[in-house]
Each structure stands twice: as C-alpha cells, then as structure tokens.
Amino acid sequence: AEEHAVKSESLFEAKQYADAALEAEKALQCLPLMARSSLTRGRALLYPALSKMVQEGGLPPAGLLEEAGRHFTLAVRLDPECEEAKGEVDSLQKLLSDLPQDPAPASAAGKEPSGAAAAVDVIIVGAGAAGVGCALMLTKTFGLDASRVLLIERGEGVGDTFRRWPAEMRFISPSFNNQGWTNSFDLNSVAHGSSPAYSLHAQHPSGGQYADYLDALASLAKLNVRTLTEVISVKAEGGKGGPPRFRVGVRSQPGSSEHAARRPARAGETLTARYVVWAAGEFQYPREGGGAIAGAELCRHNSRVRSFASLPGDDFVVIGGYESGADAAVNLAKAGKQATVLASTATWDVHSADPSVELAPYTAERLRAVTAPGFSPRPKLLAPLRVLRVERAAGGGFDVV
C-alpha cells in the first residue's frame, strides 16, 4: 500500500492524473485489511474484560470500554461493508446501556478513580501555530469531536505569543494564496484550505496579524480553547496493556483587568486526557540564565523587545547575526539608531543550498538596504567574533568582551 501511495503521489506531481488515480486506488485496497486490524484490536481489549466481569463480577474500566468502542467505530469507517464491526458497535452500545452505574469509591477531594475515563481525548499545550494546526488536523481530518480536544493556553487568547513580537518583526517566509490553481499550501498556513495571504492580505504578516489569523481559524472550527491557564505538571497513569491516560496539573493565570474579572486566578486543578501534545513553542522561553554568556542578565533578549523604535538610547550592540540579530539591526537602523552586530559567522556573506545556514532572502534584502551607501546610520557588521561576557562600564553603558 505504501509503495502504491508513494507512486501515486509521484504520478500526480508529474500531472499523470489517470495513472495517479489508479495507483491511489490500489493503495486504498488495504482499507478493509486495516479495518480488520482495528476490529481485532477492539475485540482483544474488550473480550478479556467481559470474561473477567462474568467470572468475578464488577465492571470493566470505563476507559477500556471507550477504547474498544473507538476501534470498532474506526473499523466501520475504514470498511462500511464490515458487518462484524457494525455488530460489535451495536453490541457494545447495548452493553453500556445495560450496565449498572459503578459507584465511585470514596477518595480525596478532587481525585478521580484510577479506572475512570479520561475527561478528553487530547490535551494540546499551547494555542499557537502548532497547537491550532494540530487541533484542526485532529478534528477536521481525523474526525475527533472538538469538545474532546482541549487546547490549553497560558496567554489571554489564541496566538498570544505572536502578539508579543516586536512591533516591527515580520514573518520571513512569504505568504501567497496559491490554492486557486494548485494543491500546495501558503507557506505560513497551519490548515488546508486557509491562507494568511488571503485572510490578512499581507505577504509578510506581523505577529499581531498572524494571531488574528489563528484566532479566526479556532473560532470558525469551534475549537475548545482554555486561556489564562498554565500547565505545571504532566504525569502518565495508563496501566500496562490498557488505554493511555495522563493527568495534567494546571493553574489559572491572572490576566488583564477584563480577563481577570471573567476568570480569576485560582488554585491548581487536575485534568485527564488519553494523549498530551506539547506545542508551547520556544519564543516564550528565552535562554537568559545558565548556559548563556556571562552577563546575559545585563542584556535585553529579543523576545523582551516590544518595539525597537521605542527602546531608550541610540547606540546598540547586537549579539548574534542570524535571523533575529539581522532583523534587530535592520529595525534599529530604520529607527535611526546605531547598531553593531557581533556574530560568530558572517551570515550576510553565506550562500548555501541549505536555507538553515544562510539568511532568508527577505532578511538579506532588508539588510542590504540599510547597509547600502547613503543610508544612515548604517549598521556595523563584525565577524567572526565570539562574545565571552558583558560587563557594566565604569562610565555608564556596557562593555562587550
């Protein structure tokens, strides 16, 4: 099946559509086999639990019944003609309606029984680009109910981290709405059928614009998002051979006066899920402490800048010459401030087929503009240099060694 699938994609890209369709059809012939596997998986989970119930009494764990039901339902979706799978779905539904409710054992306040079903299927930590994209794939592509996929966001809204970008910062990858005539994605899209270029009419969106794009997607899809909530712990609890289960400790965060009135900060609580996806990103975790250069605490990290134009002072040293450093130099220069870039590699002179080791064309073009003759103040680009430490200067300001 994999061989036919890969071949069909190659034929499609070569615009040999008839042959691509035939190869894809061959790949799809495996669906009944996959349905049988899903059916068998569900039975293998359910039957031993039912035998134990008959012999010893008691009820099967709710999570196990839920897992078996999912596999039976998946089997029906993969092969609608599979009568055995349909029969298992009907039998399990009847069983669930006939079973008495198992009284919850006495336990500490707020603690769930270990066999209880997870509150949601998936918890996604972070409602940014990765989190929203993942939630849309789970709900729209794989058919999970939106109420069973919970996005947890520490900020005040979807895409909150993007709203914290410096005002001048833009996406280096260009957005272009090419869906009208191809099946390719807008480079900055997180979901098929969407395009920041179309929604925002911007080729290089700002952080705030991109947050608006993500928020619109989440609203249209009615994603289940919980904001102003910080994850403080994740613990695996699933038993061996049973369905997965995680306990996620969270606590509410104080927000602006408007949000704080709507959702006051409160003590921690525990959520349960079958799976956890970490999509918290890196921007909000700057490397400022141990492992950074000596005197890093005297510097202002790029993620702490709200606007380069509003920074006090008119003479800056930028440590690092890749995308963030070059972007800072450009924006400082455009704000009329002198910038000196110290870099271990002269990235502005690197030309490579590997885009990860050279500046993006958008960045390089802007850097050339502010270093061109006639522009003032032109940034000073110095490399190769290794910064060892930053110290306070006796006469004020800082020394960079």
Coordinates of C-alpha atoms in Angstrom, one line a residue:
A1 CA 0.0 0.0 0.0
E2 CA 2.8 2.4 0.9
E3 CA 4.5 1.7 -2.5
H4 CA 1.3 2.4 -4.4
A5 CA 0.7 5.6 -2.3
V6 CA 4.2 7.0 -3.0
K7 CA 3.9 6.1 -6.7
S8 CA 0.5 7.8 -7.0
E9 CA 1.9 11.0 -5.5
S10 CA 4.8 11.0 -7.9
L11 CA 2.5 10.5 -10.9
F12 CA 0.2 13.2 -9.6
E13 CA 3.1 15.7 -9.3
A14 CA 4.0 14.7 -12.9
K15 CA 0.4 15.6 -13.9
Q16 CA -0.2 12.0 -15.0
Y17 CA -3.6 12.1 -13.3
A18 CA -5.2 9.0 -14.7
D19 CA -2.3 6.8 -13.7
A20 CA -2.1 8.5 -10.3
A21 CA -5.8 7.7 -9.7
L22 CA -5.2 4.0 -10.5
E23 CA -2.2 3.8 -8.2
A24 CA -4.1 5.5 -5.4
E25 CA -7.0 3.0 -5.8
K26 CA -4.5 0.2 -5.3
A27 CA -3.3 1.8 -2.1
L28 CA -6.8 2.1 -0.9
Q29 CA -7.4 -1.6 -1.3
C30 CA -5.7 -2.1 2.1
L31 CA -8.5 -0.3 3.9
P32 CA -10.5 -3.5 4.6
L33 CA -7.4 -5.1 6.0
M34 CA -6.8 -2.1 8.3
A35 CA -10.5 -2.3 9.3
R36 CA -9.9 -6.0 10.3
S37 CA -6.9 -5.0 12.4
S38 CA -8.9 -2.3 14.2
L39 CA -11.7 -4.7 14.8
T40 CA -9.3 -7.3 16.2
R41 CA -7.7 -4.7 18.4
G42 CA -11.1 -3.7 19.9
R43 CA -12.0 -7.3 20.5
A44 CA -8.7 -8.1 22.1
L45 CA -9.3 -5.3 24.6
L46 CA -12.9 -6.0 25.2
Y47 CA -13.3 -9.8 25.4
P48 CA -10.9 -10.5 28.3
A49 CA -12.6 -7.7 30.3
L50 CA -16.0 -9.2 29.7
S51 CA -14.8 -12.7 30.7
K52 CA -13.4 -11.3 33.9
M53 CA -16.7 -9.5 34.6
V54 CA -18.7 -12.7 34.1
Q55 CA -16.3 -14.7 36.3
E56 CA -15.5 -12.3 39.1
G57 CA -18.2 -9.6 38.9
G58 CA -17.5 -5.9 38.8
L59 CA -17.4 -3.6 35.8
P60 CA -14.8 -3.2 33.1
P61 CA -12.9 0.1 33.3
A62 CA -14.8 2.8 31.5
G63 CA -11.6 3.8 29.7
L64 CA -11.2 0.3 28.3
L65 CA -14.8 0.2 27.0
E66 CA -14.3 3.6 25.4
E67 CA -11.1 2.5 23.7
A68 CA -12.7 -0.7 22.3
G69 CA -15.6 1.4 21.1
R70 CA -13.3 3.7 19.2
H71 CA -11.6 0.8 17.4
F72 CA -14.9 -0.7 16.4
T73 CA -16.1 2.7 15.1
L74 CA -12.8 3.1 13.2
A75 CA -13.3 -0.3 11.6
V76 CA -16.7 0.8 10.3
R77 CA -15.3 4.0 8.9
L78 CA -12.5 2.2 7.1
D79 CA -14.8 -0.5 5.7
P80 CA -18.5 0.4 5.8
E81 CA -19.3 -3.1 4.5
C82 CA -17.8 -4.8 7.5
E83 CA -20.9 -6.3 9.2
E84 CA -18.9 -7.7 12.1
A85 CA -17.6 -4.3 13.1
K86 CA -21.2 -2.9 12.9
G87 CA -22.3 -5.7 15.1
E88 CA -19.6 -5.0 17.7
V89 CA -20.6 -1.3 17.8
D90 CA -24.3 -2.3 18.4
S91 CA -23.4 -4.9 21.0
L92 CA -21.1 -2.5 22.9
Q93 CA -23.7 0.2 22.9
K94 CA -26.3 -2.2 24.3
L95 CA -23.9 -3.4 26.9
L96 CA -23.2 0.1 28.0
S97 CA -26.9 0.9 28.3
D98 CA -27.5 -2.3 30.4
L99 CA -24.5 -2.0 32.7
P100 CA -25.3 -0.5 36.2
Q101 CA -23.5 2.6 37.2
D102 CA -20.5 1.7 39.3
P103 CA -20.5 3.9 42.4
A104 CA -17.3 6.0 42.7
P105 CA -15.1 4.9 45.6
A106 CA -14.5 7.2 48.5
S107 CA -11.4 9.3 47.7
A108 CA -9.7 12.5 48.5
A109 CA -11.5 15.6 47.2
G110 CA -10.8 16.2 43.6
K111 CA -9.1 12.8 43.0
E112 CA -10.7 10.6 40.3
P113 CA -10.8 6.8 40.5
S114 CA -7.8 5.3 38.7
G115 CA -10.1 3.4 36.2
A116 CA -12.2 6.5 35.3
A117 CA -12.3 7.5 31.7
A118 CA -10.2 10.5 30.6
A119 CA -12.1 13.8 30.6
V120 CA -10.9 14.5 27.0
D121 CA -9.1 12.5 24.3
V122 CA -6.2 15.0 23.7
I123 CA -4.8 18.0 25.6
I124 CA -2.7 20.3 23.5
V125 CA -0.4 22.6 25.5
G126 CA -0.2 25.9 23.6
A127 CA -2.8 27.6 21.3
G128 CA -0.3 29.0 18.8
A129 CA 0.5 27.9 15.3
A130 CA 1.5 24.3 16.2
G131 CA -1.4 23.9 18.7
V132 CA -4.1 25.2 16.5
G133 CA -2.8 23.3 13.5
C134 CA -2.7 20.1 15.4
A135 CA -6.2 20.6 16.8
L136 CA -7.6 21.3 13.3
M137 CA -6.0 18.2 12.0
L138 CA -7.4 16.0 14.8
T139 CA -10.9 17.4 14.5
K140 CA -11.2 18.1 10.8
T141 CA -9.0 15.5 9.2
F142 CA -9.3 12.6 11.7
G143 CA -12.8 13.3 12.9
L144 CA -12.4 13.8 16.7
D145 CA -15.2 15.7 18.4
A146 CA -13.9 19.3 19.0
S147 CA -15.2 19.0 22.6
R148 CA -12.8 16.1 23.2
V149 CA -9.7 18.1 22.1
L150 CA -8.7 20.7 24.7
L151 CA -6.1 23.5 23.9
I152 CA -4.5 25.0 27.0
E153 CA -3.1 28.5 26.5
R154 CA -1.2 30.4 29.1
G155 CA -1.8 33.7 27.5
E156 CA -5.0 35.7 27.2
G157 CA -6.0 34.4 23.8
V158 CA -5.2 32.2 20.8
G159 CA -1.8 33.1 19.3
D160 CA -0.9 35.2 22.4
T161 CA 2.9 34.7 21.9
F162 CA 2.7 36.2 18.4
R163 CA 1.1 39.3 19.9
R164 CA 4.3 39.7 22.0
W165 CA 6.5 40.0 19.0
P166 CA 8.4 43.3 18.5
A167 CA 6.0 45.7 16.6
E168 CA 8.5 45.7 13.6
M169 CA 9.0 42.0 13.4
R170 CA 7.6 40.1 10.4
F171 CA 7.4 36.6 9.1
I172 CA 10.5 35.9 6.9
S173 CA 8.6 33.2 4.9
P174 CA 6.3 34.9 2.3
S175 CA 2.5 34.2 2.3
F176 CA 0.9 33.7 -1.1
N177 CA -2.6 32.5 -1.8
N178 CA -1.9 29.8 -4.4
Q179 CA -4.8 27.5 -3.6
G180 CA -6.8 28.7 -6.5
W181 CA -4.8 26.8 -9.0
T182 CA -2.5 24.3 -7.1
N183 CA -2.8 22.0 -4.2
S184 CA 0.1 23.5 -2.4
F185 CA 0.0 25.4 0.9
D186 CA 0.5 29.0 1.7
L187 CA 3.9 28.7 3.5
N188 CA 2.5 30.2 6.7
S189 CA -0.7 28.3 6.7
V190 CA -1.5 25.8 9.5
A191 CA -4.5 24.2 7.9
H192 CA -5.5 23.1 4.4
G193 CA -8.0 25.5 2.9
S194 CA -6.7 28.5 4.8
S195 CA -4.2 31.2 3.8
P196 CA -2.8 34.1 5.8
A197 CA -2.2 35.9 2.5
Y198 CA -5.9 35.7 1.7
S199 CA -7.2 36.4 5.2
L200 CA -4.7 39.2 6.0
H201 CA -3.7 40.4 2.5
A202 CA -0.2 40.5 3.8
Q203 CA 2.9 38.8 2.3
H204 CA 5.0 39.0 5.5
P205 CA 2.5 39.2 8.4
S206 CA 3.3 40.8 11.7
G207 CA 2.9 38.8 14.9
G208 CA -0.4 40.5 15.7
Q209 CA -1.8 39.8 12.2
Y210 CA -0.8 36.2 12.4
A211 CA -2.5 35.9 15.8
D212 CA -5.7 37.2 14.2
Y213 CA -5.4 34.5 11.6
L214 CA -5.0 31.7 14.2
D215 CA -7.9 33.1 16.3
A216 CA -10.2 33.2 13.3
L217 CA -9.4 29.6 12.5
A218 CA -10.0 28.5 16.1
S219 CA -13.3 30.4 16.1
L220 CA -14.6 29.1 12.8
A221 CA -13.7 25.5 13.8
K222 CA -15.2 26.0 17.3
L223 CA -12.1 24.6 18.9
N224 CA -12.2 24.0 22.6
V225 CA -9.7 26.5 24.0
R226 CA -9.0 27.3 27.6
T227 CA -6.9 30.5 28.1
L228 CA -5.1 32.0 31.0
T229 CA -4.1 28.5 32.1
E230 CA -0.6 27.3 32.8
V231 CA 0.4 23.7 32.8
I232 CA 2.6 22.8 35.8
S233 CA 2.8 19.0 35.6
V234 CA 2.2 16.1 33.3
K235 CA 2.0 12.6 34.7
A236 CA 1.5 9.3 32.9
E237 CA -1.0 7.0 34.6
G238 CA -2.1 4.5 32.0
G239 CA -1.9 0.9 33.1
K240 CA 0.2 -1.7 31.2
G241 CA -1.8 -3.1 28.3
G242 CA -4.6 -0.7 28.9
P243 CA -5.6 2.6 27.3
P244 CA -3.2 5.5 27.8
R245 CA -4.1 8.1 30.4
F246 CA -2.4 11.3 31.6
R247 CA -3.0 13.7 34.5
V248 CA -2.2 17.3 33.6
G249 CA -1.9 19.7 36.5
V250 CA -2.9 23.3 35.7
R251 CA -3.4 26.6 37.4
S252 CA -5.1 29.7 36.2
Q253 CA -3.1 32.8 35.4
P254 CA -4.0 36.4 36.2
G255 CA -4.7 38.4 33.0
S256 CA -5.7 42.0 32.2
S257 CA -8.5 43.6 34.3
E258 CA -11.1 42.5 31.7
H259 CA -9.9 38.9 31.7
A260 CA -9.2 38.7 35.4
A261 CA -12.8 39.7 36.1
R262 CA -14.0 37.0 33.8
R263 CA -11.6 34.3 35.0
P264 CA -10.0 34.9 38.4
A265 CA -6.8 33.1 39.3
R266 CA -7.5 30.1 41.4
A267 CA -5.7 27.1 43.0
G268 CA -4.4 24.3 40.8
E269 CA -6.6 21.6 39.4
T270 CA -6.0 18.3 37.5
L271 CA -7.3 17.5 34.0
T272 CA -7.2 14.0 32.5
A273 CA -6.5 13.0 28.9
R274 CA -5.6 10.0 26.8
Y275 CA -2.9 11.9 25.0
V276 CA -0.9 15.1 25.5
V277 CA 0.7 17.2 22.7
W278 CA 3.3 19.7 23.7
A279 CA 3.0 22.7 21.4
A280 CA 4.3 25.6 23.6
G281 CA 7.0 26.8 21.2
E282 CA 10.3 28.5 22.1
F283 CA 9.7 32.2 21.9
Q284 CA 8.5 32.5 25.5
Y285 CA 11.5 30.5 26.8
P286 CA 14.5 32.8 26.1
R287 CA 17.9 31.4 27.1
E288 CA 18.8 34.1 29.6
G289 CA 20.2 32.2 32.6
G290 CA 22.6 29.3 33.0
G291 CA 24.3 28.3 29.8
A292 CA 24.2 31.8 28.3
I293 CA 27.2 34.1 28.2
A294 CA 28.4 35.7 31.4
G295 CA 26.5 39.0 32.0
A296 CA 23.5 37.8 29.9
E297 CA 21.2 39.3 32.6
L298 CA 22.5 42.8 31.6
C299 CA 21.2 42.3 28.0
R300 CA 17.7 42.6 26.7
H301 CA 16.6 39.4 24.9
N302 CA 15.0 39.8 21.5
S303 CA 11.7 38.3 22.9
R304 CA 11.6 41.1 25.5
V305 CA 11.5 43.9 23.0
R306 CA 8.1 45.3 22.2
S307 CA 9.3 47.9 19.7
F308 CA 12.8 48.7 18.5
A309 CA 11.9 52.3 17.8
S310 CA 10.8 52.8 21.4
L311 CA 13.9 51.4 23.0
P312 CA 15.7 54.1 25.0
G313 CA 19.2 55.0 23.7
D314 CA 20.7 55.4 20.2
D315 CA 23.7 53.1 20.2
F316 CA 23.2 49.3 20.5
V317 CA 25.3 46.1 20.2
V318 CA 23.5 43.1 18.8
I319 CA 24.9 39.7 19.8
G320 CA 24.2 37.2 17.1
G321 CA 24.0 37.6 13.3
Y322 CA 21.3 35.1 12.2
E323 CA 17.7 35.9 11.6
S324 CA 16.8 37.6 14.9
G325 CA 20.1 39.5 15.1
A326 CA 19.9 40.7 11.5
D327 CA 16.3 41.7 12.0
A328 CA 17.2 43.7 15.1
A329 CA 19.9 45.5 13.2
V330 CA 17.6 46.4 10.4
N331 CA 14.8 47.7 12.6
L332 CA 17.2 49.7 14.8
A333 CA 18.8 51.3 11.7
K334 CA 15.3 52.2 10.4
A335 CA 14.5 53.7 13.7
G336 CA 17.6 56.0 13.4
K337 CA 19.7 54.1 16.0
Q338 CA 23.3 52.8 15.5
A339 CA 23.6 49.0 15.6
T340 CA 26.8 47.0 15.8
V341 CA 26.3 43.3 15.1
L342 CA 28.8 40.8 16.6
A343 CA 28.5 37.4 15.0
S344 CA 30.5 34.1 15.1
T345 CA 29.7 33.7 11.3
A346 CA 29.3 36.4 8.7
T347 CA 25.9 35.1 7.8
W348 CA 25.3 38.1 5.4
D349 CA 28.0 36.6 3.2
V350 CA 26.9 33.0 3.4
H351 CA 25.3 31.5 0.2
S352 CA 24.2 27.8 0.5
A353 CA 21.7 25.4 -0.8
D354 CA 20.9 24.7 2.9
P355 CA 18.5 27.5 3.9
S356 CA 19.1 26.9 7.6
V357 CA 22.7 28.3 7.4
E358 CA 22.0 31.4 5.4
L359 CA 19.8 34.4 5.9
A360 CA 16.3 34.3 4.4
P361 CA 16.1 36.3 1.2
Y362 CA 13.6 38.7 2.9
T363 CA 16.1 39.4 5.7
A364 CA 19.1 39.6 3.4
E365 CA 17.4 42.1 1.1
R366 CA 16.4 44.4 4.0
L367 CA 19.9 44.2 5.5
R368 CA 21.4 45.2 2.1
A369 CA 19.1 48.2 2.1
V370 CA 20.3 49.6 5.4
T371 CA 24.0 48.9 4.7
A372 CA 23.9 50.4 1.3
P373 CA 25.9 53.7 0.7
G374 CA 23.8 56.7 1.5
F375 CA 21.8 55.1 4.3
S376 CA 22.4 56.5 7.8
P377 CA 23.0 55.2 10.3
R378 CA 24.4 52.1 8.7
P379 CA 24.8 49.0 10.9
K380 CA 28.3 47.7 11.5
L381 CA 28.6 44.0 10.8
L382 CA 31.5 42.3 12.5
A383 CA 32.5 38.7 12.2
P384 CA 33.9 36.2 13.0
L385 CA 33.8 37.1 16.7
R386 CA 32.9 35.2 19.9
V387 CA 31.4 37.1 22.8
L388 CA 32.7 36.0 26.1
R389 CA 31.0 38.3 28.6
V390 CA 29.1 41.5 29.1
E391 CA 30.0 43.9 31.9
R392 CA 28.8 47.3 33.1
A393 CA 31.2 50.1 32.0
A394 CA 32.7 52.4 34.6
G395 CA 31.5 55.5 32.8
G396 CA 28.0 54.1 32.1
G397 CA 26.7 51.8 29.5
F398 CA 28.2 48.3 28.9
D399 CA 31.4 46.7 27.7
V400 CA 31.1 43.6 25.5
V401 CA 34.2 41.4 25.6

